[in-house]
Tab-separated table of C-alpha atoms in Angstrom:
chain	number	residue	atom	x	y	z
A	1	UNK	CA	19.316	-8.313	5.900
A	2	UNK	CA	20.090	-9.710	9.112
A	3	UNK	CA	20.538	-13.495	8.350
A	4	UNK	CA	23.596	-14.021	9.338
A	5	UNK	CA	23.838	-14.265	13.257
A	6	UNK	CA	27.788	-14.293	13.271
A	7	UNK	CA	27.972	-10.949	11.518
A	8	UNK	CA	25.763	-9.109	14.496
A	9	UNK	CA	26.649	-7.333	16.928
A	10	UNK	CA	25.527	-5.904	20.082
A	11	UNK	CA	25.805	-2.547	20.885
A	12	UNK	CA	24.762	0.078	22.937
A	13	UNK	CA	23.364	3.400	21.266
A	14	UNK	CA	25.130	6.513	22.827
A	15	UNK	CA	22.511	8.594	21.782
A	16	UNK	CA	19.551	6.430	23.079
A	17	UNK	CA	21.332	4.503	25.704
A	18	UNK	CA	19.778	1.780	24.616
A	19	UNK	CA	21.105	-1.807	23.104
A	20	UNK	CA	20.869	-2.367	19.504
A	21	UNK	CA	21.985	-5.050	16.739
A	22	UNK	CA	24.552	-4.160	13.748
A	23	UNK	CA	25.433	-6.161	11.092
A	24	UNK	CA	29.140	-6.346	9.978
A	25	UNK	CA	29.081	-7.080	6.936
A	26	UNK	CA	25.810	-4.683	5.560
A	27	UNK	CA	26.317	-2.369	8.337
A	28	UNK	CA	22.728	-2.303	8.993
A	29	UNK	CA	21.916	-1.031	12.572
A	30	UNK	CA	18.238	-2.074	14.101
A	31	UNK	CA	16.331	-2.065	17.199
A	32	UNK	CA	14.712	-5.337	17.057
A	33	UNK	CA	16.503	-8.683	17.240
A	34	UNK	CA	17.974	-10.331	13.956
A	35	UNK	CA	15.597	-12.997	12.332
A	36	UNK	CA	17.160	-16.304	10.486
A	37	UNK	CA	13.690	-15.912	8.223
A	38	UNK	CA	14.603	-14.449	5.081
A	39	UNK	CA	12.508	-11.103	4.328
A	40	UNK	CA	10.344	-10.960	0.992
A	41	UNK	CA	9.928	-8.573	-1.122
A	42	UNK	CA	6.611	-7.148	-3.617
A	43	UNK	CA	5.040	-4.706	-5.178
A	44	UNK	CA	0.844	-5.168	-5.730
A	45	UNK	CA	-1.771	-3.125	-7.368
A	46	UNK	CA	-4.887	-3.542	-5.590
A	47	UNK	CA	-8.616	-3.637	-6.936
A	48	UNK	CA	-11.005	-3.339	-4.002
A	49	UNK	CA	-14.712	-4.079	-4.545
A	50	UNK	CA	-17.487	-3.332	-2.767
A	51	UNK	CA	-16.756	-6.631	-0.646
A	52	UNK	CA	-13.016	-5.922	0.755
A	53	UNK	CA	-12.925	-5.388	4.676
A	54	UNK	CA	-12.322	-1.602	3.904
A	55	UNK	CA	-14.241	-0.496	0.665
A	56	UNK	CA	-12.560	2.680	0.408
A	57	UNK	CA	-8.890	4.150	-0.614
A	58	UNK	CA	-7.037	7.265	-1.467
A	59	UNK	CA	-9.103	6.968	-5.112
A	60	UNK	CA	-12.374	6.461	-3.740
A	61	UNK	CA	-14.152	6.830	-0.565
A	62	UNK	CA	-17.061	4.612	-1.401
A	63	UNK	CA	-15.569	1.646	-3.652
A	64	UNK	CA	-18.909	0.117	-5.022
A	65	UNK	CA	-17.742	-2.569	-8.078
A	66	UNK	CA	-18.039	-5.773	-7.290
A	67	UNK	CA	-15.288	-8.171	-7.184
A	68	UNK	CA	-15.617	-9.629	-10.648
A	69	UNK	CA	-15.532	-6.433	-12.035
A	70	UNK	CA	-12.157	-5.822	-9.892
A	71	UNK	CA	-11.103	-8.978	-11.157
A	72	UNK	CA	-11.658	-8.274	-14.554
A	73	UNK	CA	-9.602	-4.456	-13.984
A	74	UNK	CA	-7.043	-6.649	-12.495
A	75	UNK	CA	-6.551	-8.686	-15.464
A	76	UNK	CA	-6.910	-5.856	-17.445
A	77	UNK	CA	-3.486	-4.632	-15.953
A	78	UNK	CA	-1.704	-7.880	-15.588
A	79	UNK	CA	-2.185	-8.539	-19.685
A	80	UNK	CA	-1.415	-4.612	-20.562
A	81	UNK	CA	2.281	-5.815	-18.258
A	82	UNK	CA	2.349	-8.596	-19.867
A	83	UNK	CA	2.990	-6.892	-23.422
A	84	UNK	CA	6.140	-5.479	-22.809
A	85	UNK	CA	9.449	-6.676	-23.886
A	86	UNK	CA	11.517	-7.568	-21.418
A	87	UNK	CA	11.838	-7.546	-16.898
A	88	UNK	CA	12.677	-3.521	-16.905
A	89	UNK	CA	9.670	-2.376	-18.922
A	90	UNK	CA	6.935	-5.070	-16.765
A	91	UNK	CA	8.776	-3.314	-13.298
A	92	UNK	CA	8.013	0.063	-15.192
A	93	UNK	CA	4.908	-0.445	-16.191
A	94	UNK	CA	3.252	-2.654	-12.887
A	95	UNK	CA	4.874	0.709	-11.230
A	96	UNK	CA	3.103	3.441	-13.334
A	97	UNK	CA	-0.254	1.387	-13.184
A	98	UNK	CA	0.271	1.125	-9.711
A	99	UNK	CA	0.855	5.033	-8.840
A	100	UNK	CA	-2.575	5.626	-10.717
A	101	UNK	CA	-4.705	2.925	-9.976
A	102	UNK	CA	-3.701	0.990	-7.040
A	103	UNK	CA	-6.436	0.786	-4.450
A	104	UNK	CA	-3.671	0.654	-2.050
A	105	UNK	CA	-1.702	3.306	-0.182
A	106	UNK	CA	1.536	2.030	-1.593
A	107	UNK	CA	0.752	3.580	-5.040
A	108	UNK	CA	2.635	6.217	-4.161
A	109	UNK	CA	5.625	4.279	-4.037
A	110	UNK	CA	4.583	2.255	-7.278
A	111	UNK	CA	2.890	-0.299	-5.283
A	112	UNK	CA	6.291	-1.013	-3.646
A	113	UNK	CA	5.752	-2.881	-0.310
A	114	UNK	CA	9.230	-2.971	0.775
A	115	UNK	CA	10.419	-5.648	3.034
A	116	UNK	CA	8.472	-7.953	5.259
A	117	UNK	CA	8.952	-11.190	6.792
A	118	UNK	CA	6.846	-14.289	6.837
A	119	UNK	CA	3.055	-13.762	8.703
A	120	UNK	CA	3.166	-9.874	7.940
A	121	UNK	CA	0.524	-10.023	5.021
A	122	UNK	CA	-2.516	-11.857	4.602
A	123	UNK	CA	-1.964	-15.554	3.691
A	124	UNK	CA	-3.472	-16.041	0.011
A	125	UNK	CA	-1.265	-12.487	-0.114
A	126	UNK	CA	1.748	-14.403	0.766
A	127	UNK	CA	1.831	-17.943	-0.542
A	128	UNK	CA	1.353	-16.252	-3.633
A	129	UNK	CA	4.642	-14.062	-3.016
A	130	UNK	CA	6.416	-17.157	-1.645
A	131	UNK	CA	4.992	-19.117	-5.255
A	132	UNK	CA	6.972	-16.598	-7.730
A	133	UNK	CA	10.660	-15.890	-8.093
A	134	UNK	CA	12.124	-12.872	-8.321
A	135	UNK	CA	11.014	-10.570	-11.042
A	136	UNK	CA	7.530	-12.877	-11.838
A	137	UNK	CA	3.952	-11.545	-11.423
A	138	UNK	CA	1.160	-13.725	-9.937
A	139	UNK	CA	-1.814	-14.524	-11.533
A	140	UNK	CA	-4.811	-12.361	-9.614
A	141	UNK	CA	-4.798	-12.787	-6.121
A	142	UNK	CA	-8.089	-12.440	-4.124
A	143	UNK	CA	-7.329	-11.568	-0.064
A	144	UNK	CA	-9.644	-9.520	2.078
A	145	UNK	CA	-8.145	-6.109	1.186
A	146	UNK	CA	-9.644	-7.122	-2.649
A	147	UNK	CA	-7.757	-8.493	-5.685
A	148	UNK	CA	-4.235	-8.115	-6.519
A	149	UNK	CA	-1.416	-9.195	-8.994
A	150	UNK	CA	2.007	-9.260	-7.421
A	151	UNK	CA	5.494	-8.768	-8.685
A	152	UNK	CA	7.935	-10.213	-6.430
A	153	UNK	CA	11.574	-8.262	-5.431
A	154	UNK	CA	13.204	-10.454	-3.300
């Protein structure tokens, strides 16, 4: 991460000709200017219903439950995580339910989102991020995309 403004530096890509910012310390090189925002992390799996802005995904083409009944498979998911013993098993498990069920195109990655900084996901999406800790799960989340429960990696 790029939070600390002393350890950048500019350079100039030989290869591109073109300026861009590395950090000393991680030795991360990017394009775009460093942010003093810290980055946040999740994972989701996503329940659309007939209701979210796009009613479709790489499960379904034509998503027709409604959103108590995505709700309810939400729920579903969050108390099956809920069962297991301890942090590793929950990340294990929200990841396998993900990869199978996850309305979302991140199921592929286990619902893994990566990176983002603040005002890159829907609002509800992120206040509820910004609400848990590392390693927690929200409660179910309703945004346009649909419903979601969130586990939060950084």
């Amino acid at each position: 991460m790029f939070l600390d403004p002393e350890a950048t530096q500019l350079r100039v890509s030989q290869k591109y000709d073109r300026e861009y910012y590395f950090n000393t310390v991680t030795r991360e090189s990017r394009w775009d200017p460093p942010t003093l925002s810290p980055q946040l992390g999740a994972k989701h799996i996503l329940a659309k219903h007939r209701g979210s802005r796009r009613p479709s995904s790489w499960r379904e083409e034509n998503i027709t439950r409604s959103e108590s009944e995505a709700h309810d498979i939400i729920t579903g998911y969050l108390n099956d995580i809920e069962q297991c013993d301890n942090a590793e098993d929950k990340d294990k498990m929200f990841g396998d339910i993900a990869e199978k069920f996850s309305d979302c195109s991140s199921a592929k990655r286990g619902g893994d989102l990566g990176r983002f900084e603040r005002g890159a996901m829907q609002k509800p999406f992120e206040d509820a991020v910004l609400a848990l800790k590392p390693g927690e799960i929200s409660k179910p989340i309703k945004t346009d995309s649909g419903v979601h429960i969130i586990l939060r990696t950084h």
